[in-house]
Amino acid sequence: MEPQRILKKYFGLNSFKKEQISIIKEILSGRDVVGILPTGYGKSLCYQVPSMMMKGPTLVISPLISLMKDQVDALKDRGIPATYINSSLSLEESNQRKRNIRKGKYKLIYVSPESLRLKRFTDLLRDIGLVQIAVDEAHCISIWGHDFRPSYLTIYDFIQTLEKRPVITAFTATATEAVRKDIVDLLHLEEAFSITGNLNRENIYFGVKRPENEQQELLSQVNKRKGQQGIIYCQRKKEAEYVRDLLGREGYKAGLYHGGMEDAERRKVQEDFSFDRIHIVVATSAFGMGIDKSNVRYVIHLGIPKNIESFYQEAGRAGRDQSYSESILIYRYGDMAKQKRLLQISDLTKERYEIEREKLAVMDQYGTTKHCLRSFVLNYFKGAPPETAEENCGNCSNCIEEGHINLSLLGRKVVAAIKILGEASDKYVVYDFLLGRRSRELEKRGYCNHRLFGSLKNHKKYYMDKLFSLLIRELHLLADGEKLSITEKGSKLLHGQVEFIVLREEGEEKQDYHEELLLRLKSVRREMSRMEGIAPYIIFHDETLRDIARRIPLTKKEFMEVRGVGKTKAMKYGEAFLEEIRKYGDSQGKLDEIRKEIQKDPEHTTDQWDTYGLHKEGKSVEEMAAILGIVPGTVVDRLIREHEKGRDVNLDALYRSHLENQILHSIQKLGTDKLRPVKEDLKKDGIDVDYIDIKMIFYKHYGIRKK
């Protein structure tokens, strides 16, 4: 069976992300892989899908019992034979599973690295013909990682004992170049295919608060998000206990989780959170690894964590369903000194102590920087000095005021469409073009095959009205009756020189699903979860339920078209949900009329546009950015990489060549290799240049690729 069919049948998804399919192809070709993919990106699919196609079992090495159990429960619920072996099982359960392993009943076997020290168990694993060993949370093998675990160093010892070496795959969400190199070296990966996904969690707002009263600030943040699922990380056990009690007095259902609790107590809290019985978990850093809960809307850090890696991984537990979520750090000026004291009294080696001290200093910088918070973190993982971050992400507290939303990507597409169709375009022609409607005029002018055609097809007409009104109000567009033209400010928006930011309540699109039906579907899921003893999100994620409430399927076939369902789950759960939809229809009137009101989401897939292909078609940087939904700087970065590979890229088309001599003169005069000093120097002479222009001159004349 092909990967695409497995994805649809078992996981109910229509398409892979490009990094996922690249990894899967390499694994199936027999090549070792290192995948650095952000939290919520779908790392497990990368080894689970090929395991269904390979002749033999896959061994998955995972650090936490909770991670194993949830993943195995989810696989079994999809009809995939999987099991785990760890200390939570009784002797009888463990022996039965081992007998089944010997009989070849499982495609995936989850174990902890510690179990590879048990001779009788490793003897069993040596006999069953492993075809893949997947190492999850692979950063744990590196002394440079934020969660070094000596037990991971035994993995290669086990691999050496196998008669035939399987494919070795390693995955992590956060890793610097030093950690990635350690993973390759310590697992002795052979000519490994190494790939890093986009670590930018665009759906997460990053904020830093530096309050005088931290308790008031914490309550204020939680009160803003009443009814939402959240995690609050504290630095010490006593502080976590105090915060849990504080929230309890305020009427919140909050659980407590830290390393000093009994295993049974911790499991209960984790289960209550997974089953939506409590809305908030107050925890130390011990909580969260391996929780595949998609509807966590916010993560609050009360005080700075020990390092950026831990912080970003914990922040990434919000918004796994790609919906808007928030990460808030409540910075306290005394935390740095406390963390340093804890380091000084620890029993770390001198080398390890220095590594941790440097990581802590960077984390402290994050809490005080005036630069873009998102760029600060991404620079760190790229190996660039975090404090050199120059980008404006439009979605962090240093780049945007709280309560606002950045609509620049949508705005650029609108402005680009008007430029393509011609100034003084009729508003409704632009609507048809962006929404993908084949009007007679667009057909006649040959625009229905343009790559920007239909690029906003997932939005409703009422929202387009609102978007255009906001663009006119903010002076990006001029309207003369139904005719539209681009202002100077609109041109700057297209070039990425200004942002299109409005109040969140103005700029958000209304829900395109039936809220009451969604509540009914959640009730059905909750009852199924109780009856089967598995977490609600294992049955269906919230996004899947929203899609059901959006599409309102009436048949099993329509139900299978919903994102995240698949054949197995449709057979297992479909009738119960369809019955609830029918009941909802009876209470509301004719279902056919209700369905007409809903704008169906075509396929939930976005085209993977080829930047180089667009460039060869003669598209401008601004047009490419609008088509791809990215900023112009990213377009230029991609094309520079293509040029470095030897491909034919017209560098002169990527910047304003008339500014070349002035920029070159400034660089030579200043003797600098930084972008900002050149920009500021030219600004003194009244010359307004973009970072893109400067970046291109550095590359063209000096061969320096600036980030």
XYZ file of C-alpha atoms in Angstrom:
707
model
C 0.000 0.000 0.000
C 1.326 3.459 -0.904
C 2.069 6.039 1.868
C -0.780 8.279 0.655
C -3.339 5.479 0.948
C -2.087 4.512 4.425
C -2.340 8.161 5.497
C -5.952 8.378 4.331
C -7.098 4.925 5.470
C -5.601 4.883 8.968
C -5.085 8.554 9.844
C -7.874 10.213 7.846
C -5.549 12.833 6.358
C -5.356 13.889 2.711
C -1.734 14.943 2.357
C 1.683 14.869 3.982
C 3.749 17.916 4.816
C 6.715 18.090 2.455
C 9.247 17.182 5.194
C 7.163 14.152 6.194
C 7.011 12.675 2.693
C 10.746 13.334 2.160
C 11.570 11.447 5.381
C 9.239 8.553 4.553
C 10.800 8.097 1.099
C 14.305 8.007 2.609
C 13.304 5.452 5.262
C 11.712 3.197 2.646
C 14.913 3.431 0.582
C 16.853 2.101 3.604
C 18.561 5.347 4.603
C 19.081 6.548 8.185
C 17.255 9.774 9.083
C 17.530 12.665 11.549
C 14.331 14.737 11.663
C 14.130 17.981 13.637
C 10.454 18.884 13.470
C 8.526 21.229 15.798
C 5.997 20.077 18.387
C 2.677 19.264 16.735
C 4.241 18.787 13.292
C 3.566 15.055 13.066
C 6.959 13.467 13.778
C 5.412 10.105 14.680
C 3.808 9.772 11.216
C 7.316 9.793 9.738
C 8.134 6.380 11.231
C 4.617 4.987 11.727
C 3.620 5.150 8.043
C 6.733 3.338 6.712
C 6.379 0.745 9.491
C 3.081 -0.286 7.855
C 4.903 -0.869 4.563
C 8.019 -2.687 5.808
C 8.274 -6.457 6.285
C 8.974 -6.698 9.979
C 8.405 -4.766 13.222
C 9.594 -1.266 14.132
C 11.087 -0.648 17.587
C 10.265 2.814 18.972
C 12.485 4.029 21.817
C 10.618 6.576 23.915
C 11.582 8.173 27.260
C 8.229 8.344 29.047
C 5.593 5.764 29.943
C 2.737 8.225 29.318
C 4.042 8.887 25.822
C 4.072 5.176 24.993
C 0.607 4.441 26.340
C -1.109 7.346 24.560
C 0.589 6.650 21.237
C -0.178 2.926 21.380
C -3.812 3.620 22.369
C -4.143 5.983 19.399
C -2.583 3.471 16.970
C -4.787 0.619 18.158
C -7.829 2.878 17.842
C -6.875 3.398 14.184
C -6.569 -0.342 13.602
C -2.739 -0.474 13.641
C -1.222 -3.372 15.656
C 1.055 -1.840 18.302
C 2.144 -2.470 21.879
C 4.453 -1.207 24.589
C 6.610 -2.882 27.210
C 7.446 -0.977 30.377
C 7.303 -1.103 34.168
C 3.621 -0.080 34.342
C 2.564 -3.564 33.181
C 1.938 -6.535 35.452
C 4.181 -9.563 34.978
C 1.323 -11.446 33.309
C 0.572 -8.584 30.879
C 4.244 -8.166 30.046
C 4.753 -11.885 29.354
C 1.637 -12.066 27.142
C 2.817 -9.109 25.073
C 6.275 -10.649 24.703
C 4.695 -13.878 23.425
C 2.732 -11.823 20.888
C 5.930 -10.014 19.867
C 7.596 -13.356 19.156
C 4.557 -14.391 17.071
C 4.903 -11.236 14.939
C 1.565 -9.702 15.930
C 2.759 -6.068 16.136
C 4.041 -3.538 13.591
C 5.250 -1.102 16.267
C 6.784 -1.916 19.662
C 7.388 0.946 22.111
C 10.079 0.555 24.790
C 12.162 2.752 27.086
C 15.957 3.006 26.606
C 16.431 1.410 30.044
C 14.773 -1.811 28.818
C 17.670 -2.310 26.391
C 19.830 -3.239 29.395
C 17.680 -6.353 30.098
C 19.373 -9.333 28.418
C 16.310 -11.607 28.145
C 14.309 -8.814 26.512
C 17.079 -7.815 24.070
C 17.503 -11.501 23.162
C 13.823 -11.481 22.149
C 14.261 -8.304 20.086
C 17.291 -9.764 18.306
C 15.210 -12.761 17.166
C 12.289 -10.925 15.533
C 14.009 -9.183 12.586
C 13.629 -5.496 13.404
C 13.414 -3.404 10.234
C 13.474 0.066 11.823
C 14.585 1.535 15.142
C 12.965 4.927 15.730
C 14.536 7.027 18.494
C 12.048 9.583 19.822
C 13.170 12.662 21.809
C 16.625 12.014 20.341
C 18.101 15.177 21.888
C 18.303 13.183 25.137
C 21.466 11.494 23.800
C 23.492 14.704 23.684
C 25.340 16.416 26.506
C 24.591 19.645 24.587
C 20.860 18.913 24.741
C 18.533 20.351 27.376
C 17.468 16.945 28.729
C 20.537 14.686 28.601
C 19.777 11.079 29.645
C 22.721 8.658 29.988
C 20.391 5.699 29.230
C 20.201 6.906 25.611
C 23.917 6.148 25.228
C 23.107 2.425 25.465
C 21.027 2.462 22.268
C 24.003 2.029 19.954
C 25.370 -0.791 22.140
C 22.117 -2.654 21.462
C 22.194 -1.875 17.726
C 25.684 -3.416 17.495
C 24.375 -6.754 18.772
C 21.838 -7.149 15.934
C 22.697 -9.633 13.208
C 21.254 -7.361 10.503
C 21.335 -3.590 11.039
C 17.860 -1.986 10.601
C 17.176 1.556 9.401
C 17.854 3.965 12.287
C 15.671 7.067 12.533
C 15.941 9.809 15.138
C 13.469 12.598 15.873
C 13.321 15.647 18.118
C 11.414 18.921 18.278
C 14.268 21.211 19.302
C 17.961 20.832 18.520
C 20.863 23.134 17.822
C 23.515 22.124 15.290
C 25.723 20.752 18.115
C 22.898 18.473 19.294
C 22.110 17.322 15.753
C 25.768 16.393 15.226
C 25.809 14.449 18.512
C 22.710 12.492 17.466
C 24.407 11.450 14.214
C 27.739 10.600 15.880
C 26.490 8.803 18.997
C 23.943 6.675 17.114
C 26.571 6.069 14.380
C 24.087 6.975 11.661
C 25.332 6.107 8.178
C 25.088 8.812 5.497
C 22.011 10.052 7.316
C 19.371 12.149 5.613
C 19.075 15.186 7.889
C 16.104 17.535 7.666
C 14.869 20.434 9.776
C 11.255 21.533 9.486
C 10.040 25.070 9.944
C 10.462 25.574 13.695
C 8.364 28.740 13.569
C 5.061 28.112 15.380
C 3.175 30.867 13.548
C -0.122 30.204 15.347
C 1.389 30.928 18.778
C 1.556 34.472 20.146
C 4.664 34.967 22.319
C 4.456 37.479 25.136
C 6.655 38.628 28.031
C 5.226 40.403 31.084
C 7.409 42.130 33.693
C 4.822 43.000 36.384
C 5.265 44.554 39.808
C 2.739 42.083 41.239
C 3.216 38.642 39.680
C 0.164 37.111 41.428
C -2.193 39.769 40.054
C -0.649 39.363 36.597
C -1.054 35.578 36.694
C -4.737 35.820 37.700
C -5.295 38.473 35.042
C -3.841 36.174 32.349
C -5.924 33.178 33.478
C -9.131 35.251 33.830
C -8.773 36.391 30.197
C -8.898 32.764 29.133
C -11.743 31.355 31.245
C -12.986 27.998 30.000
C -9.857 27.373 27.930
C -7.364 24.559 28.485
C -3.996 25.774 29.766
C -0.725 24.792 31.429
C 1.087 26.950 34.001
C 4.752 26.099 34.574
C 6.350 27.017 37.894
C 10.016 26.722 38.801
C 9.593 24.998 42.189
C 7.217 22.432 43.725
C 6.085 24.705 46.574
C 5.285 27.484 44.140
C 3.239 25.088 41.980
C 1.265 23.978 45.057
C 0.598 27.609 46.027
C -0.595 28.553 42.521
C -2.883 25.501 42.298
C -4.483 26.461 45.637
C -4.783 30.096 44.531
C -6.618 29.089 41.340
C -8.838 26.731 43.335
C -9.921 29.606 45.576
C -10.761 31.582 42.420
C -13.086 28.784 41.273
C -10.882 27.125 38.655
C -10.605 23.345 38.144
C -6.831 23.050 38.369
C -4.599 20.011 38.845
C -1.093 19.813 40.325
C 1.819 17.907 38.770
C 5.425 17.680 39.963
C 8.195 15.153 40.517
C 7.576 14.855 44.267
C 4.125 13.283 43.807
C 3.377 9.575 43.703
C 3.176 7.994 40.250
C -0.526 7.223 40.706
C -1.266 10.864 41.648
C 0.585 12.170 38.583
C -1.166 9.713 36.279
C -4.546 10.808 37.681
C -3.821 14.495 36.945
C -2.574 13.684 33.468
C -5.653 11.586 32.780
C -8.018 14.261 34.159
C -6.410 16.839 31.871
C -6.495 14.521 28.847
C -10.174 13.710 29.510
C -11.049 17.447 29.939
C -12.135 16.924 33.571
C -9.863 19.810 34.604
C -9.029 22.912 32.549
C -5.630 23.863 33.981
C -2.541 21.962 35.100
C -0.062 23.774 37.348
C 3.229 21.949 36.985
C 6.975 21.901 37.138
C 8.910 21.006 33.985
C 8.148 17.317 34.665
C 4.758 17.687 32.952
C 3.745 17.517 29.331
C 6.231 15.477 27.327
C 4.307 13.163 25.056
C 0.859 14.660 25.740
C -0.839 14.813 22.364
C -3.602 17.129 23.578
C -4.530 19.332 20.662
C -6.740 21.961 22.334
C -4.347 23.535 24.857
C -4.889 27.238 24.202
C -2.217 28.790 26.407
C 0.996 28.072 28.299
C 2.151 30.446 31.052
C 5.676 30.317 32.489
C 5.857 31.835 35.953
C 9.556 32.695 35.957
C 12.252 31.792 33.433
C 12.936 28.115 32.634
C 16.521 26.807 32.547
C 16.993 27.126 28.791
C 15.407 28.113 25.473
C 14.973 24.475 24.387
C 12.778 23.606 27.390
C 10.869 26.867 27.083
C 10.090 26.415 23.380
C 9.119 22.777 23.785
C 6.789 23.643 26.685
C 5.338 26.652 24.836
C 4.726 24.348 21.863
C 2.283 22.256 23.894
C -0.227 24.990 23.079
C -1.917 25.100 19.694
C -1.095 21.647 18.383
C -4.306 21.890 16.318
C -2.816 24.976 14.595
C -5.461 27.280 16.107
C -4.444 30.609 17.645
C -2.766 30.027 21.023
C -0.552 31.949 23.422
C 2.722 31.545 25.298
C 3.214 34.048 28.114
C 6.389 34.402 30.199
C 5.931 36.263 33.498
C 9.499 37.480 34.005
C 10.803 38.059 37.523
C 14.106 39.825 38.019
C 15.157 37.594 40.937
C 14.805 34.336 38.981
C 18.191 34.513 37.271
C 20.027 34.647 40.611
C 17.961 31.728 41.978
C 18.591 29.590 38.910
C 22.327 30.350 39.107
C 22.435 29.264 42.761
C 20.702 25.992 41.881
C 23.298 25.386 39.177
C 26.165 26.114 41.568
C 25.006 23.542 44.129
C 24.254 20.874 41.512
C 26.572 17.895 40.963
C 27.143 18.655 37.273
C 30.537 18.150 35.686
C 32.471 21.333 34.941
C 31.759 20.982 31.204
C 28.064 20.422 31.779
C 27.898 23.323 34.259
C 29.337 25.748 31.683
C 26.864 24.562 29.046
C 23.897 25.038 31.396
C 25.154 28.443 32.554
C 25.358 29.688 28.957
C 21.876 28.344 28.170
C 20.440 30.081 31.247
C 22.015 33.402 30.194
C 20.298 33.175 26.779
C 16.955 32.384 28.450
C 17.363 35.459 30.652
C 18.060 37.544 27.537
C 14.735 36.385 26.079
C 12.944 37.825 29.122
C 14.546 41.255 28.708
C 15.141 41.705 24.973
C 13.432 44.480 23.023
C 13.844 42.529 19.765
C 11.246 40.246 18.187
C 10.738 37.295 20.560
C 10.013 34.809 17.782
C 13.109 35.801 15.791
C 15.168 35.642 19.001
C 14.257 31.960 19.502
C 14.581 30.985 15.837
C 17.993 32.686 15.615
C 19.121 30.620 18.594
C 18.224 27.337 16.890
C 19.875 28.477 13.650
C 23.123 29.085 15.557
C 22.974 32.867 15.064
C 23.353 35.265 18.020
C 19.765 35.658 19.315
C 20.225 39.363 20.043
C 20.806 40.055 16.311
C 17.126 39.314 15.564
C 15.896 42.021 13.188
C 12.626 40.617 11.826
C 9.208 41.855 12.924
C 6.904 38.828 13.270
C 3.778 40.849 14.059
C 2.699 38.228 16.608
C 4.690 38.774 19.804
C 4.564 41.366 22.562
C 7.629 43.179 21.185
C 6.151 43.442 17.681
C 2.446 44.010 18.324
C 0.243 45.408 21.062
C -1.842 42.904 23.018
C -5.344 42.505 21.604
C -4.236 43.097 17.997
C -3.875 40.749 15.016
C -1.453 40.819 12.094
C -3.241 40.448 8.731
C -0.188 41.262 6.585
C -0.163 37.966 4.671
C -3.824 38.323 3.687
C -3.334 42.004 2.905
C -0.359 41.280 0.636
C -2.425 38.782 -1.350
C -5.167 41.384 -1.885
C -2.695 44.091 -2.961
C -0.856 41.630 -5.228
C -4.165 40.613 -6.840
C -5.021 44.240 -7.620
C -1.547 44.739 -9.103
C -1.944 41.616 -11.264
C -5.459 42.510 -12.438
C -4.550 46.136 -12.988
C -5.038 49.349 -11.031
C -8.612 50.634 -10.821
C -9.829 47.012 -10.807
C -13.448 46.363 -9.928
C -13.750 45.114 -6.348
C -15.939 42.167 -7.308
C -13.514 41.015 -10.009
C -10.788 40.948 -7.344
C -13.150 39.008 -5.063
C -13.808 36.415 -7.779
C -10.084 36.110 -8.495
C -9.056 35.577 -4.848
C -12.013 33.315 -4.018
C -11.405 31.177 -7.106
C -14.664 31.935 -8.901
C -14.448 31.462 -12.693
C -16.223 34.581 -13.909
C -16.595 35.327 -17.630
C -14.210 38.288 -17.377
C -11.475 36.297 -15.598
C -11.807 33.444 -18.102
C -11.594 35.928 -20.995
C -8.476 37.608 -19.584
C -6.799 34.253 -18.857
C -6.446 34.762 -15.102
C -8.100 31.521 -13.968
C -4.819 29.649 -14.388
C -2.808 32.202 -12.420
C -1.224 30.797 -9.268
C -2.785 33.466 -7.085
C -6.263 32.562 -8.391
C -8.300 31.075 -5.518
C -5.570 31.758 -2.931
C -8.225 32.999 -0.429
C -10.835 30.359 -1.350
C -11.181 29.218 2.272
C -12.603 32.603 3.313
C -16.212 33.750 3.041
C -17.400 36.726 1.012
C -18.501 38.611 4.154
C -14.934 38.343 5.455
C -13.561 39.640 2.141
C -15.838 42.681 2.544
C -14.415 43.238 6.021
C -10.805 42.722 4.852
C -11.136 45.194 1.980
C -12.803 47.756 4.265
C -9.929 47.472 6.739
C -7.331 47.840 3.966
C -9.096 50.992 2.774
C -9.425 52.363 6.316
C -5.729 51.746 7.023
C -4.859 53.557 3.741
C -3.364 50.550 1.927
C -6.045 50.868 -0.777
C -8.075 53.695 -2.288
C -11.688 53.130 -3.350
C -13.483 55.087 -6.046
C -16.955 53.555 -6.050
C -16.274 49.872 -6.762
C -12.845 50.594 -8.258
C -9.705 49.929 -6.217
C -6.147 51.227 -6.468
C -2.973 50.744 -4.414
C -1.616 53.572 -2.242
C 2.063 54.179 -1.448
C 1.462 52.528 1.922
C -0.144 49.541 0.146
C 2.936 49.229 -2.056
C 5.105 49.154 1.076
C 2.857 46.424 2.512
C 3.435 44.378 -0.653
C 7.205 44.826 -0.283
C 7.117 43.811 3.391
C 8.164 47.292 4.549
C 5.053 47.873 6.697
C 2.610 45.570 8.504
C -1.195 45.424 8.361
C -2.243 45.219 12.026
C -5.747 45.773 13.424
C -7.688 45.036 16.613
C -8.237 41.292 17.004
C -12.023 41.649 17.332
C -12.070 43.534 14.007
C -9.775 41.227 12.083
C -10.863 37.741 13.159
C -13.132 35.715 10.911
C -16.307 34.359 12.467
C -16.691 30.631 12.986
C -17.777 28.790 9.859
C -19.283 25.839 11.729
C -22.408 25.306 13.824
C -21.462 25.951 17.458
C -24.420 24.033 18.916
C -23.648 20.986 16.769
C -20.005 21.125 17.873
C -21.103 21.003 21.530
C -23.296 17.951 20.779
C -20.407 16.208 18.991
C -18.127 16.862 21.964
C -20.739 15.306 24.230
C -20.820 12.155 22.039
C -17.016 12.016 22.095
C -16.938 12.441 25.882
C -19.330 9.501 26.359
C -17.310 7.293 23.983
C -14.134 8.282 25.818
C -15.690 7.241 29.143
C -16.925 3.918 27.783
C -13.634 2.976 26.081
C -11.304 4.371 28.742
C -9.251 6.446 26.310
C -8.681 10.200 26.115
C -11.204 12.170 23.998
C -8.534 13.447 21.586
C -7.584 9.853 20.723
C -11.095 9.374 19.332
C -11.092 12.672 17.411
C -9.193 15.937 17.852
C -11.170 19.163 18.280
C -10.254 20.227 14.742
C -11.873 17.050 13.371
C -15.075 17.791 15.310
C -15.044 21.366 13.988
C -14.740 20.009 10.462
C -17.710 17.678 11.074
C -19.728 20.669 12.329
C -18.583 22.585 9.240
C -19.316 19.917 6.605
C -22.311 18.267 8.344
C -21.868 14.833 6.703
C -24.974 12.675 6.334
C -23.465 9.408 5.043
C -20.500 7.194 5.966
C -18.848 8.189 2.697
C -19.165 11.909 3.502
C -18.004 11.222 7.068
C -14.805 9.623 5.726
C -14.014 12.832 3.824
C -13.623 14.722 7.108
C -10.025 15.523 7.984
C -8.707 13.144 10.652
C -11.338 10.377 10.284
C -10.143 7.580 7.983
C -11.795 4.245 7.204
C -11.192 2.509 10.558
C -12.573 5.354 12.657
C -15.481 5.907 10.287
C -16.503 2.253 10.734
C -15.970 2.377 14.503
C -17.464 5.759 15.414
C -19.258 7.057 12.348
C -22.802 5.918 13.087
C -22.900 7.474 16.579
C -21.835 10.882 15.238
C -24.124 10.661 12.203
C -27.039 9.846 14.508
C -26.270 12.972 16.579
C -26.160 15.049 13.366
C -29.601 13.684 12.397
C -30.972 14.604 15.844
C -29.501 18.090 15.436
C -31.191 18.367 12.022
C -34.546 17.373 13.518
C -34.239 20.085 16.150
C -33.167 22.773 13.668
C -35.242 22.016 10.591
C -34.155 20.683 7.225
C -30.543 19.531 7.213
C -30.113 20.296 3.503
C -30.870 23.963 4.164
C -28.438 24.030 7.101
C -25.730 22.483 4.949
C -26.168 25.182 2.292
C -25.299 27.828 4.865
C -21.922 26.255 5.525
C -19.027 27.055 3.237
C -17.313 23.720 2.754
C -13.586 23.657 3.180
C -12.398 22.156 -0.144
C -9.624 19.807 0.916
C -7.820 21.385 3.867
C -4.666 21.292 1.811
C -2.504 24.146 0.610
C -0.567 23.953 -2.608
C 3.180 23.618 -2.137
C 4.226 26.380 -4.501
C 7.676 26.113 -6.063
C 9.532 29.387 -5.440
C 12.113 28.687 -8.119
C 9.386 27.777 -10.632
C 7.583 31.060 -9.944
C 10.876 32.928 -10.402
C 11.454 31.271 -13.785
C 7.943 32.333 -14.805
C 9.113 35.916 -14.338
C 7.143 36.642 -11.168
C 8.380 39.541 -9.022
C 9.470 39.018 -5.413
C 6.235 40.668 -4.242
C 4.066 38.425 -6.430
C 5.871 35.294 -5.221
C 5.475 36.361 -1.594
C 1.744 36.923 -2.054
C 1.249 33.597 -3.846
C 3.217 31.636 -1.259
C 1.810 33.536 1.750
C 5.288 34.453 3.025
C 7.251 37.677 3.416
C 9.487 38.873 0.552
C 12.637 38.268 2.627
C 11.883 34.548 2.789
C 11.416 34.443 -1.013
C 14.860 36.000 -1.469
C 16.443 33.586 1.037
C 15.000 30.614 -0.855
C 16.234 31.858 -4.229
C 19.709 32.559 -2.862
C 19.852 28.940 -1.702
C 18.799 27.833 -5.206
C 21.564 30.014 -6.686
C 24.105 28.393 -4.362
C 23.030 24.997 -5.704
C 24.007 26.200 -9.193
C 20.504 26.919 -10.495
C 19.871 29.808 -12.859
C 18.587 32.628 -10.654
C 18.434 36.213 -11.922
C 19.863 37.950 -8.838
C 19.304 41.434 -10.307
C 15.542 40.801 -10.274
C 15.524 40.279 -6.502
C 16.410 43.814 -5.377
C 16.259 47.457 -6.472
C 19.406 47.656 -8.590
C 19.395 51.474 -8.761
C 20.423 51.496 -5.080
C 23.377 49.174 -5.604
C 26.176 51.786 -5.711
C 24.944 53.651 -2.621
C 24.649 50.425 -0.579
C 28.058 49.189 -1.720
C 29.655 52.538 -0.857
C 28.096 52.453 2.658
C 29.314 48.888 3.312
C 32.871 49.813 2.236
C 32.819 53.050 4.243
C 31.597 51.373 7.456
C 33.634 48.196 7.022
C 30.728 46.218 8.501
C 29.062 42.872 7.755
C 25.833 43.814 9.564
C 22.596 44.942 7.883
C 21.295 47.490 10.379
C 24.319 49.904 10.387
C 24.128 50.143 6.573
C 20.378 50.854 6.666
C 20.833 53.547 9.348
C 23.795 55.126 7.510
C 21.836 55.482 4.264
C 18.777 56.747 6.137
C 20.881 59.748 7.309
C 21.306 60.665 3.626
C 17.579 60.303 2.998
C 17.950 56.999 1.157
C 15.270 54.469 2.206
C 16.528 50.921 1.568
C 15.099 47.527 2.534
C 17.032 44.837 4.349
C 16.458 42.746 1.206
C 18.423 45.267 -0.911
C 21.356 45.219 1.542
C 21.201 41.432 1.898
C 21.450 41.004 -1.886
C 24.470 43.312 -2.193
C 26.296 41.337 0.509
C 25.560 38.134 -1.383
C 26.239 39.408 -4.892
C 29.535 41.204 -4.136
C 30.927 39.299 -1.164
C 29.279 35.886 -1.335
C 27.920 36.407 2.203
C 24.424 34.972 2.804
C 22.887 37.084 5.576
C 20.082 35.638 7.735
